[in-house]
Coordinates of C-alpha atoms and ligand atoms in Angstrom, one line a residue:
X185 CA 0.0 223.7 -2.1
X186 CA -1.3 220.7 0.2
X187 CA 1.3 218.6 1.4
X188 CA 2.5 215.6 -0.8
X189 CA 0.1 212.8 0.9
X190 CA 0.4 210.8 -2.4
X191 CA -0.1 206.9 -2.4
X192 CA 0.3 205.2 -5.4
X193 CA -2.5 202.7 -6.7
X194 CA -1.8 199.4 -7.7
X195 CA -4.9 197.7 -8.1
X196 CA -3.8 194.7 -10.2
X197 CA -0.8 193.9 -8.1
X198 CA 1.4 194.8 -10.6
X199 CA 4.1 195.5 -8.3
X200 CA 4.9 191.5 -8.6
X201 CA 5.7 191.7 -12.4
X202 CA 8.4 193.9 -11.0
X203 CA 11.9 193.0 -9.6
X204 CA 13.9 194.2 -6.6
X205 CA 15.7 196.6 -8.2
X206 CA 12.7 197.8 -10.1
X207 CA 11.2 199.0 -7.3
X208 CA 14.1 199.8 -5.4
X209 CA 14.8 202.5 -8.4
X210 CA 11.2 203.3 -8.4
X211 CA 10.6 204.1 -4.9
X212 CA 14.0 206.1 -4.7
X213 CA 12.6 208.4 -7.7
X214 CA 9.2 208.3 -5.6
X215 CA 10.8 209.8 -2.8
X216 CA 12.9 212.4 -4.4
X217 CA 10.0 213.2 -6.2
X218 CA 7.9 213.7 -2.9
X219 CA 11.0 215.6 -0.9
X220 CA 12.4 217.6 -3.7
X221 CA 9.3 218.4 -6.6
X222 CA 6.7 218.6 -5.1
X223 CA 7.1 221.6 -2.3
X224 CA 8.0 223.8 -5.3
X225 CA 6.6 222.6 -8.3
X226 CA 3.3 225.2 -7.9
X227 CA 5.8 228.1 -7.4
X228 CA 7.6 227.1 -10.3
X229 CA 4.8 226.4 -12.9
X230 CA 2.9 229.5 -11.1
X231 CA 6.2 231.7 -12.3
X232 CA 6.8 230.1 -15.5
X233 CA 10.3 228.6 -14.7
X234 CA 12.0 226.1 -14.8
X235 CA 13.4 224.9 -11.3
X236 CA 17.3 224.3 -11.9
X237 CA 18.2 223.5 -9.0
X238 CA 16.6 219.9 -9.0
X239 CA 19.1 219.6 -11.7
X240 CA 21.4 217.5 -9.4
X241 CA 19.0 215.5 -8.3
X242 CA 17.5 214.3 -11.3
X243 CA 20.9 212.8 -12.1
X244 CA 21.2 211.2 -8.7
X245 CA 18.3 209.1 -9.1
X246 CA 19.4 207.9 -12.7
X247 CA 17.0 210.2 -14.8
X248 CA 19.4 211.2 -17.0
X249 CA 20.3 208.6 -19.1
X250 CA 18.5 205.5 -17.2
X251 CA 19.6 202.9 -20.1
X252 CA 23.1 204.1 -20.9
X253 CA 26.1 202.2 -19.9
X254 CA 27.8 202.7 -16.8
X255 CA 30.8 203.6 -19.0
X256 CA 29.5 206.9 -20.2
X257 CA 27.9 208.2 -17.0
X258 CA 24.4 206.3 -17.4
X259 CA 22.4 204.1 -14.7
X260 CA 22.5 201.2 -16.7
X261 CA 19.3 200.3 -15.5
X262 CA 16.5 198.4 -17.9
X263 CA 13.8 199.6 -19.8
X264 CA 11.4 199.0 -16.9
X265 CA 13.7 201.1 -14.6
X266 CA 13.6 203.6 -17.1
X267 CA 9.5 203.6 -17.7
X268 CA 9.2 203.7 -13.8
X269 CA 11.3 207.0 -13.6
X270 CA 9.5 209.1 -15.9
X271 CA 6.6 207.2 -14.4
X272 CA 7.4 209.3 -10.7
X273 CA 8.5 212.0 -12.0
X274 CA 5.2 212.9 -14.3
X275 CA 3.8 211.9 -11.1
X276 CA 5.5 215.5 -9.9
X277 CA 4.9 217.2 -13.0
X278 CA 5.2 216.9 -16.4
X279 CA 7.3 219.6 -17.4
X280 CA 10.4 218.4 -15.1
X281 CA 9.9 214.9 -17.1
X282 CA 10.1 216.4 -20.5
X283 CA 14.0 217.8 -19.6
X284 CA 14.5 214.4 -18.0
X285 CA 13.4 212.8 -21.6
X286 CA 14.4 215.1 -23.6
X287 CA 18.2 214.8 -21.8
X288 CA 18.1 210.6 -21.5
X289 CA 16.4 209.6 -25.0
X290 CA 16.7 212.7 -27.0
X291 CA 20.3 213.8 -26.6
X292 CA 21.7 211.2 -25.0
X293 CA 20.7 208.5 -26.9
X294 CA 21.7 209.6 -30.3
X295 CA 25.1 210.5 -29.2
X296 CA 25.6 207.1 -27.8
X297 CA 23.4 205.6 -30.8
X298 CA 24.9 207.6 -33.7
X299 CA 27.6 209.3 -32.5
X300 CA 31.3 207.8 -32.6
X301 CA 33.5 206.9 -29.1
X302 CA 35.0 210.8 -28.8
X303 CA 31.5 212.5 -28.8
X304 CA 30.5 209.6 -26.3
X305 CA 33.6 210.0 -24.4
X306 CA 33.2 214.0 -24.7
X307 CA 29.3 214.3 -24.1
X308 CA 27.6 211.7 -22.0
X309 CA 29.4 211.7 -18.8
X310 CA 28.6 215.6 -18.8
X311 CA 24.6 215.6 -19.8
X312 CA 24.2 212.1 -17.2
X313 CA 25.7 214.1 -14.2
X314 CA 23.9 217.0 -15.1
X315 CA 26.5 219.4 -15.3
X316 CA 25.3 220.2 -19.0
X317 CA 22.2 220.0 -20.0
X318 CA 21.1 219.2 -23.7
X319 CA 18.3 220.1 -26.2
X320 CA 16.8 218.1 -29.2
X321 CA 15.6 219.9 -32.2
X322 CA 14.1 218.9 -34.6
X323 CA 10.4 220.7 -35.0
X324 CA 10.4 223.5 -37.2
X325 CA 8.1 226.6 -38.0
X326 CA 6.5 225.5 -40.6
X327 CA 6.9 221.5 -40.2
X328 CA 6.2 219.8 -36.9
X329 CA 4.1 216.6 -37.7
X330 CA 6.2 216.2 -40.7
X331 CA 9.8 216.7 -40.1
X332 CA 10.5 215.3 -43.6
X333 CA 9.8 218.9 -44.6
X334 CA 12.7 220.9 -42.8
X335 CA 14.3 223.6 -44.5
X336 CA 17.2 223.8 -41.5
X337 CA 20.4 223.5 -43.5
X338 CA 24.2 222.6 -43.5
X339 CA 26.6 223.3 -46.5
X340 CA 30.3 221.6 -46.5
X341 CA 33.1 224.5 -45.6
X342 CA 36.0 222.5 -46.2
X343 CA 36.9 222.5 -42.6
X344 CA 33.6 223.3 -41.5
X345 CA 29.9 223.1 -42.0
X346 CA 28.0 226.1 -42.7
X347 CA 24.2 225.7 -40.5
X348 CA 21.6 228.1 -41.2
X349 CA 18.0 227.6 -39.8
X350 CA 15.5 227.7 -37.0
X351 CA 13.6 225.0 -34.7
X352 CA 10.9 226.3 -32.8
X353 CA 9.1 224.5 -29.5
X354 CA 12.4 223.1 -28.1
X355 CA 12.2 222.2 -24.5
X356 CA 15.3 223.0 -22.6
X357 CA 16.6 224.9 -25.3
X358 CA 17.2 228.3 -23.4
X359 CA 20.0 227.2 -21.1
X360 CA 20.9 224.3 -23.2
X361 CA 24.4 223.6 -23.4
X362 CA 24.5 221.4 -26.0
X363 CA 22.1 221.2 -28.9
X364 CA 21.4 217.9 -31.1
X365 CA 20.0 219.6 -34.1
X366 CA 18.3 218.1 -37.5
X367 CA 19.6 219.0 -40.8
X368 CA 19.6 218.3 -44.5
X369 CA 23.1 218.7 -46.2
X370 CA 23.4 219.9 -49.7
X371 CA 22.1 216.5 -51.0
X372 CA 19.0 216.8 -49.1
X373 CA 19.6 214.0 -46.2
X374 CA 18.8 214.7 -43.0
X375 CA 22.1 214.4 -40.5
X376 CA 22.5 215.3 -36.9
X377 CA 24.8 218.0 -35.9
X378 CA 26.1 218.7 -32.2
X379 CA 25.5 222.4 -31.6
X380 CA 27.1 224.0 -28.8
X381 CA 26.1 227.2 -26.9
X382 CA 29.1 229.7 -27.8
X383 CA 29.2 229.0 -31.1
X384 CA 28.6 232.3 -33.4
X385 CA 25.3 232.9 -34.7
X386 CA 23.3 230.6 -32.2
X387 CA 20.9 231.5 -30.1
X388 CA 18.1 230.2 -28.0
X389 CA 15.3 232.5 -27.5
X390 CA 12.4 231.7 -25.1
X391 CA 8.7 231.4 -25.5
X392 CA 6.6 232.5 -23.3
X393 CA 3.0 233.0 -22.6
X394 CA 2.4 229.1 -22.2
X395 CA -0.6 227.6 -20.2
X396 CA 0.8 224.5 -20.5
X397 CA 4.4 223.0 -19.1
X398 CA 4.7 226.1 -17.3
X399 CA 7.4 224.3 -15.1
X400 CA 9.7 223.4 -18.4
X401 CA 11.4 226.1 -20.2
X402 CA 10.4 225.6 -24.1
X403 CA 12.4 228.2 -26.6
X404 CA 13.9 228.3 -30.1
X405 CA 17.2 227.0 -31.9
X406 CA 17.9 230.1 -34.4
X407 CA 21.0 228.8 -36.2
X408 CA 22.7 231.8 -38.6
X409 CA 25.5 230.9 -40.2
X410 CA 26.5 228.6 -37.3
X411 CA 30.5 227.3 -37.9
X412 CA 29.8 224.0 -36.6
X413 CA 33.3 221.4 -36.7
X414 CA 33.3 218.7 -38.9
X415 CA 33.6 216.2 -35.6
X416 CA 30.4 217.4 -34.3
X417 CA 28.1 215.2 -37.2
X418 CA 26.8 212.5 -35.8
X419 CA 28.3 209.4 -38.3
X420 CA 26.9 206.6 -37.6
X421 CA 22.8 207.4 -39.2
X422 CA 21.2 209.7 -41.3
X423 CA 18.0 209.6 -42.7
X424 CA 14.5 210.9 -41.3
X425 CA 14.8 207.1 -39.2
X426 CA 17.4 208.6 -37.1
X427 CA 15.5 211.8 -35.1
X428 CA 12.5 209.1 -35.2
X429 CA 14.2 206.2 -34.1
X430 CA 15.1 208.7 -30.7
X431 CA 11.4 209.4 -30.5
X432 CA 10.4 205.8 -30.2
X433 CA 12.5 205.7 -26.9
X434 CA 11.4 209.4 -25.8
X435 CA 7.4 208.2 -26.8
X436 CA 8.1 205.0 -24.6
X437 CA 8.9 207.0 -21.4
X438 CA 5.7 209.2 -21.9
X439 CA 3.4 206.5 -21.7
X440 CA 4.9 205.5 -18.7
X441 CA 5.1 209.4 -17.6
X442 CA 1.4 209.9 -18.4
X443 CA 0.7 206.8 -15.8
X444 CA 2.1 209.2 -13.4
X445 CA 0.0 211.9 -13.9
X446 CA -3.0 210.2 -14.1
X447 CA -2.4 208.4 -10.7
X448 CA -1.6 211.5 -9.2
X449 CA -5.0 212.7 -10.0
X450 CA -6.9 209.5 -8.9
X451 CA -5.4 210.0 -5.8
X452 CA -6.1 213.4 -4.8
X453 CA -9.6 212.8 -5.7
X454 CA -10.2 209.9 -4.1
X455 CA -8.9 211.0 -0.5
X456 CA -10.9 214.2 -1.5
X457 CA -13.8 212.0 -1.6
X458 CA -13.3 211.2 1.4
X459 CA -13.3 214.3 3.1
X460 CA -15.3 216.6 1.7
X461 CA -18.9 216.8 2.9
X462 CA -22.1 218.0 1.1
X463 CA -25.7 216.9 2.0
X464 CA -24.5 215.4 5.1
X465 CA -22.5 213.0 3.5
X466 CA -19.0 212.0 1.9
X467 CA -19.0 212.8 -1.6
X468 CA -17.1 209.9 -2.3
X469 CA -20.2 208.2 -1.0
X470 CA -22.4 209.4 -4.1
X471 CA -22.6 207.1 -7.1
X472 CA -21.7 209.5 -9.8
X473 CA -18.6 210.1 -8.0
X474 CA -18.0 206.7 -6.9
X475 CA -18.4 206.1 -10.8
X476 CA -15.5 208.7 -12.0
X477 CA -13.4 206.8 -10.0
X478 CA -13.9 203.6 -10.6
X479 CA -13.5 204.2 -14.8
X480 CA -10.2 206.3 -13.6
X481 CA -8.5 203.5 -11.4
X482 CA -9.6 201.1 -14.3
X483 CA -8.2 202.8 -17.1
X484 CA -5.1 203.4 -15.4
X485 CA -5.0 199.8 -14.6
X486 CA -4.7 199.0 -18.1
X487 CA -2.5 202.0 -19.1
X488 CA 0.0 200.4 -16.5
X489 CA -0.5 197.0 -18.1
X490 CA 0.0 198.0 -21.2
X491 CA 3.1 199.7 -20.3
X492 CA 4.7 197.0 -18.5
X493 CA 3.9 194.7 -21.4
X494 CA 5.6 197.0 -23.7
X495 CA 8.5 197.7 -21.5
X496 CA 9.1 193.8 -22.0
X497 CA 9.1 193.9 -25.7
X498 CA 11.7 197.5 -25.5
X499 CA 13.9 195.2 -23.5
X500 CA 14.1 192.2 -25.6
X501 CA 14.2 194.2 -28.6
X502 CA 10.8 193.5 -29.9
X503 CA 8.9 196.5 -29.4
X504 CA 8.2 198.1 -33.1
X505 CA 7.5 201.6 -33.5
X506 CA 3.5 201.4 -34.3
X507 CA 3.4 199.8 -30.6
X508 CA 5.1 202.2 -28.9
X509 CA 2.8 204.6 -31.0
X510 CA -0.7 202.9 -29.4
X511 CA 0.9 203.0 -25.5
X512 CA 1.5 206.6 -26.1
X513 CA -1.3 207.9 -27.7
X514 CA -3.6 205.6 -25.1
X515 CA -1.8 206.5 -22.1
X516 CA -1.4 210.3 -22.4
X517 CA -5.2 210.0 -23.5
X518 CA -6.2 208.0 -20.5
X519 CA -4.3 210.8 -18.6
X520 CA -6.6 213.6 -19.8
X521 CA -9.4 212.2 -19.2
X522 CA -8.6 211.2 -15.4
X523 CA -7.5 214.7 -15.0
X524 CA -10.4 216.1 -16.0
X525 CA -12.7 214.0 -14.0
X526 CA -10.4 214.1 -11.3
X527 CA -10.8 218.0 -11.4
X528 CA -14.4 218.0 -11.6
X529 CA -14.6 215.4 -8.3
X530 CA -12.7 218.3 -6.6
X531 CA -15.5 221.1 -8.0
X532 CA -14.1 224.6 -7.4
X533 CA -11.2 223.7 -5.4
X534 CA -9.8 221.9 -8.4
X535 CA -9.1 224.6 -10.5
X536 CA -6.3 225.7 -7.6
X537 CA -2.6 225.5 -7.2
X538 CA -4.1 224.1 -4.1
X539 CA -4.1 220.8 -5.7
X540 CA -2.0 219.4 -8.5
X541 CA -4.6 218.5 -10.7
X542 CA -5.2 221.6 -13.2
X543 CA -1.7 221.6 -13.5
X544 CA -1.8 218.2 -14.7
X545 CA -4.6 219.0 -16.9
X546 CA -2.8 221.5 -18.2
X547 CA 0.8 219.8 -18.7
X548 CA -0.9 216.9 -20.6
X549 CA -2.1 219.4 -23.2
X550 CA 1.7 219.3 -24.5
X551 CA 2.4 216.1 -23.9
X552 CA -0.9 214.8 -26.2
X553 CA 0.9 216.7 -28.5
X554 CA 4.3 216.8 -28.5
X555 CA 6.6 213.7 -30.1
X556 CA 3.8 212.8 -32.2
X557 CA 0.2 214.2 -31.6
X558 CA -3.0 212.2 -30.8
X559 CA -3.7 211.9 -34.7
X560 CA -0.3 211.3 -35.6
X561 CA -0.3 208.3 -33.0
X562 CA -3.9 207.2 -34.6
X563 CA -2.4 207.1 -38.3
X564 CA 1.0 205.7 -37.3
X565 CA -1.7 202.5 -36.0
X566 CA -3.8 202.5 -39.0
X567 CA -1.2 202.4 -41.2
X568 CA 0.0 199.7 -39.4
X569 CA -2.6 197.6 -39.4
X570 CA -3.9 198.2 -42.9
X571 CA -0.9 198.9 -44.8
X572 CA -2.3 201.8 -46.4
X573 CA -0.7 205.3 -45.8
X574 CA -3.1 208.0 -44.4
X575 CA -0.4 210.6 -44.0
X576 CA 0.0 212.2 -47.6
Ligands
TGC113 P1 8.5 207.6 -43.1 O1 8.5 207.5 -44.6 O2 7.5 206.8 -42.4 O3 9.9 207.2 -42.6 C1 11.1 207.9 -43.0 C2 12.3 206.9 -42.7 O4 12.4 206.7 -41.4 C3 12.2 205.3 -41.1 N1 11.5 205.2 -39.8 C4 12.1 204.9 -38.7 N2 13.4 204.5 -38.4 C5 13.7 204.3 -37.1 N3 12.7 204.3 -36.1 C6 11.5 204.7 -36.4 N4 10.6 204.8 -35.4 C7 11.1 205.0 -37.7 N5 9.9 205.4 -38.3 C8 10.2 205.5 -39.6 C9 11.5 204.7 -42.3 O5 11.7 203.4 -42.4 C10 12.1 205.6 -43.4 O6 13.3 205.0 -43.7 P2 13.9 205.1 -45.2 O7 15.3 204.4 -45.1 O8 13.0 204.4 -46.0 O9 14.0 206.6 -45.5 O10 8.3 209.1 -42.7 P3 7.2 210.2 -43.0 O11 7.9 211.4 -43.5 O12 6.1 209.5 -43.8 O13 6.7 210.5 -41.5 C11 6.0 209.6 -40.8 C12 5.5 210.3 -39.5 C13 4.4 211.3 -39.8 C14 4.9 209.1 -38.6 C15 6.7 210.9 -38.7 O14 7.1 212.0 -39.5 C16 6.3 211.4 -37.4 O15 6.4 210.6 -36.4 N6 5.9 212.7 -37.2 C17 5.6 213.3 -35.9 C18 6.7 214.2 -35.6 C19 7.1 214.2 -34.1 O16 6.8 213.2 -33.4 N7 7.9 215.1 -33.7 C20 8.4 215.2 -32.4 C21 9.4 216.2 -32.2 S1 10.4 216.0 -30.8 C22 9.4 216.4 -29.5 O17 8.3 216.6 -29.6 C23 10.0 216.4 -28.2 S2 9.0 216.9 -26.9 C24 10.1 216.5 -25.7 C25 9.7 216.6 -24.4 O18 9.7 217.8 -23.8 O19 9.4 215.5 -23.7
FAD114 P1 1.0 220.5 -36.8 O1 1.9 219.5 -37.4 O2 0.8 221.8 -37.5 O3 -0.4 219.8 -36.6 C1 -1.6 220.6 -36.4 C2 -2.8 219.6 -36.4 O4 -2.9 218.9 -37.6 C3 -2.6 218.5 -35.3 O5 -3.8 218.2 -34.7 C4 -2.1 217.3 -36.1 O6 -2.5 216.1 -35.5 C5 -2.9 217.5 -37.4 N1 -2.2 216.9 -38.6 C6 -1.0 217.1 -39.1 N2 -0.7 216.3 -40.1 C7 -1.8 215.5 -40.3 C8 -2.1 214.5 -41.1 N3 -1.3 214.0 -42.1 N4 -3.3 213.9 -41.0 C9 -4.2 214.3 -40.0 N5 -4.0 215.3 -39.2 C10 -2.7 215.9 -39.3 N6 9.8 219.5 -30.9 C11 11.2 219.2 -30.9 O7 11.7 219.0 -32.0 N7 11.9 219.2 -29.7 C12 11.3 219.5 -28.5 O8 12.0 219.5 -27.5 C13 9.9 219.8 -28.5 N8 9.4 220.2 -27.3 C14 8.1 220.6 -27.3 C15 7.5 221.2 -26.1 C16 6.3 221.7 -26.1 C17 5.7 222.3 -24.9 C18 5.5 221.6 -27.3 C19 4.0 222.1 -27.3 C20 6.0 221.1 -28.4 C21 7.3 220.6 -28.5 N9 7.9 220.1 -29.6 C22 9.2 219.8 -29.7 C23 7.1 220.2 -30.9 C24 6.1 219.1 -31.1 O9 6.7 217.9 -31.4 C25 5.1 219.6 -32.2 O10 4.4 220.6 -31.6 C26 4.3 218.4 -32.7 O11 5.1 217.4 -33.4 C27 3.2 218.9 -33.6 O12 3.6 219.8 -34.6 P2 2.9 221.2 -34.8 O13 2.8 221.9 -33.5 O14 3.6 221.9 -35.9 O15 1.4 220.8 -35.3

């Protein structure tokens, strides 16, 4: 792979909404990202694996838990801190995101949302540094848009709870240690129980065969008659809202991620532009190419906008779930598209693991839809607005 020349665009100055320890935590995450992702990244998605040993790292520049307390192991940082994380290290890869969201706002978070002061005390200082790593599942087989659906089950042992089941397209699951797994007890309400790997009658296949997030390891939860303790329910919500009030902070770091991507792109193809001849010329000097990247540097301009704005509201506690919703869905969107364009701009060249860009193309196929597809994202909106249900 071409060495990492990246510069980041900022067209709109946006760099002044931010504060000194935004872009101190940004540019630290920028750098790893540059030293430590991006010489192996290709390798990595090329051989279908997960890279483990950035592992460390990601916790050392706060991308495991960004917006929990110091107490439990987190950065403490803000929700703009956390945005500009994912936002650097999409701009890497998208794959080596999803473990750092998955980790931070899918396992971490409800532990420290739902979960009482042991599992806090027991978990979070372990999955911030790292030293365990965590898995969220919730999709099933046969119900992914709507997890209302699941069939994954937990009966009350007396001393124990009985979990039978099976969650399919879980990212980190195959050398997860811990598991934060969606069930419905024997009254039908969903609870979250912390699996851990050891327990009998657990196990975490992996699928392969992916095109797509080649660099993330994706598997199955198979849970058969899983003796889980009675400690390890999360107490403190149940209810569908609780796996979806963890994807409204998960969703909120992909549209910043997707910024990343999508900037990583622009780039490439613009200093491409600027090198590669054809009729005599600079591509980049042609109008159809000059056009491709002037929509792409616009439409990330707004996608970064957009985010920031939002990032405002998830700090003060004003962001709602439909918003969060539209920043995804246009962001990751936004993200194909510059990929694709970007890929073009780079004509044969851009379909090698000489360049990032098909990679990225490839990635964003998952993350349009994972934690809520494009469609899903659409009818959360238009509910939203209208007030009429389009879902069922
Ligand atoms: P609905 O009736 O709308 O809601 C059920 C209950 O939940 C409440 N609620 C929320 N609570 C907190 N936060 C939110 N964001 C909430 N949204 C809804 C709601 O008030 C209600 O409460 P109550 O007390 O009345 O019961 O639910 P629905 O069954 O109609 O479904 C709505 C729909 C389709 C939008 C939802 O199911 C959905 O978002 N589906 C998409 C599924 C999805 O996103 N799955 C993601 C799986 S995880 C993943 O992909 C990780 S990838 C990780 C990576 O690698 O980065
Ligand atoms: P389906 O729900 O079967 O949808 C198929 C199509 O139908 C989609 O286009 C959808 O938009 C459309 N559709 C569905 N319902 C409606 C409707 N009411 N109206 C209109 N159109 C509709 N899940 C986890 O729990 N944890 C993870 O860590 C995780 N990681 C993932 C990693 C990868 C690489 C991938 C690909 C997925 C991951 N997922 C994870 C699962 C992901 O969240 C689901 O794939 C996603 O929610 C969609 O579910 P589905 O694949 O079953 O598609």
């Amino acid at each position: 792979m071409k060495p990492d020349l990246f510069q980041a665009p900022d067209y709109y100055n946006i760099d002044e909404l931010l504060t000194d320890e935004h872009l101190l935590v940004r540019d630290a995450a920028r750098e790893w990202v540059k030293r430590e992702v991006s010489p192996i990244i290709e390798e990595y998605a090329q051989k279908a694996e997960f890279p483990k040993q950035i592992i460390g790292g990601l916790a050392e520049i706060g991308a495991f838990g960004p917006y929990i307390p110091v107490e439990y192991g987190g950065a403490g940082l803000d929700q703009i801190s956390y945005g500009l994380i994912m936002q650097e290290i999409e701009r890497g890869d998208s794959g080596v995101r999803s473990t750092a969201s998955v980790q931070s706002s899918l396992v971490m978070y409800p532990i420290w949302k739902y979960g009482n002061e042991e599992q806090r005390q027991k978990y979070l200082p372990k999955l911030a540094s790292g030293e365990w790593m965590g898995s969220f599942g919730l999709t099933e087989p046969d119900h992914g848009s709507n997890p209302a659906g699941m069939t994954t089950n937990f009966k009350d042992m007396g001393d124990h709870y009985l979990l039978n089941g099976a969650k399919m397209w879980i990212s980190n699951a195959p050398f997860c240690q811990v598991a934060v797994v969606w069930a419905k007890s024997e009254e039908g309400r969903i609870h979250g129980l912390i699996v851990e790997r050891g327990m009998e009658g657990f196990t975490t296949p992996e699928t392969h065969n992916k095109w797509s997030l080649r660099a993330s390891s994706t598997g199955e939860l198979i849970f058969d008659n899983v003796k889980v303790p009675k400690e390890n329910l999360l107490p403190n919500k149940s209810g569908l809202g609780a796996p979806l009030g963890c994807l409204d902070s998960a969703r909120y770091g992909i549209a910043w991620g997707a910024i990343g991507a999508a900037m990583d792109c622009y780039d490439t193809a613009l200093r491409y532009s600027k090198e590669r001849m054809q009729f005599g010329k600079p591509i980049g000097q042609f109008q159809l190419q000059q056009k491709k990247l002037a929509e792409m540097i616009t439409e990330i301009t707004k996608a970064q906008l957009l985010a920031w704005r939002l990032g405002v509201m998830k700090e003060n506690g004003t962001a709602t779930t439909a918003q969060i919703s539209m920043a995804k869905r246009n962001n990751v969107d936004m993200a194909i598209n510059v990929a694709r364009e970007a890929r073009q701009m780079l004509g044969g060249m851009g379909i090698t693991g000489e360049y990032s860009i098909m990679r990225h193309s490839m990635n964003l196929e998952s993350v349009i839809t994972y934690e809520g597809t494009h469609d899903i994202h659409l009818l959360i909106t238009g509910l939203d607005i209208t007030g009429l249900n389009a879902f069922k």
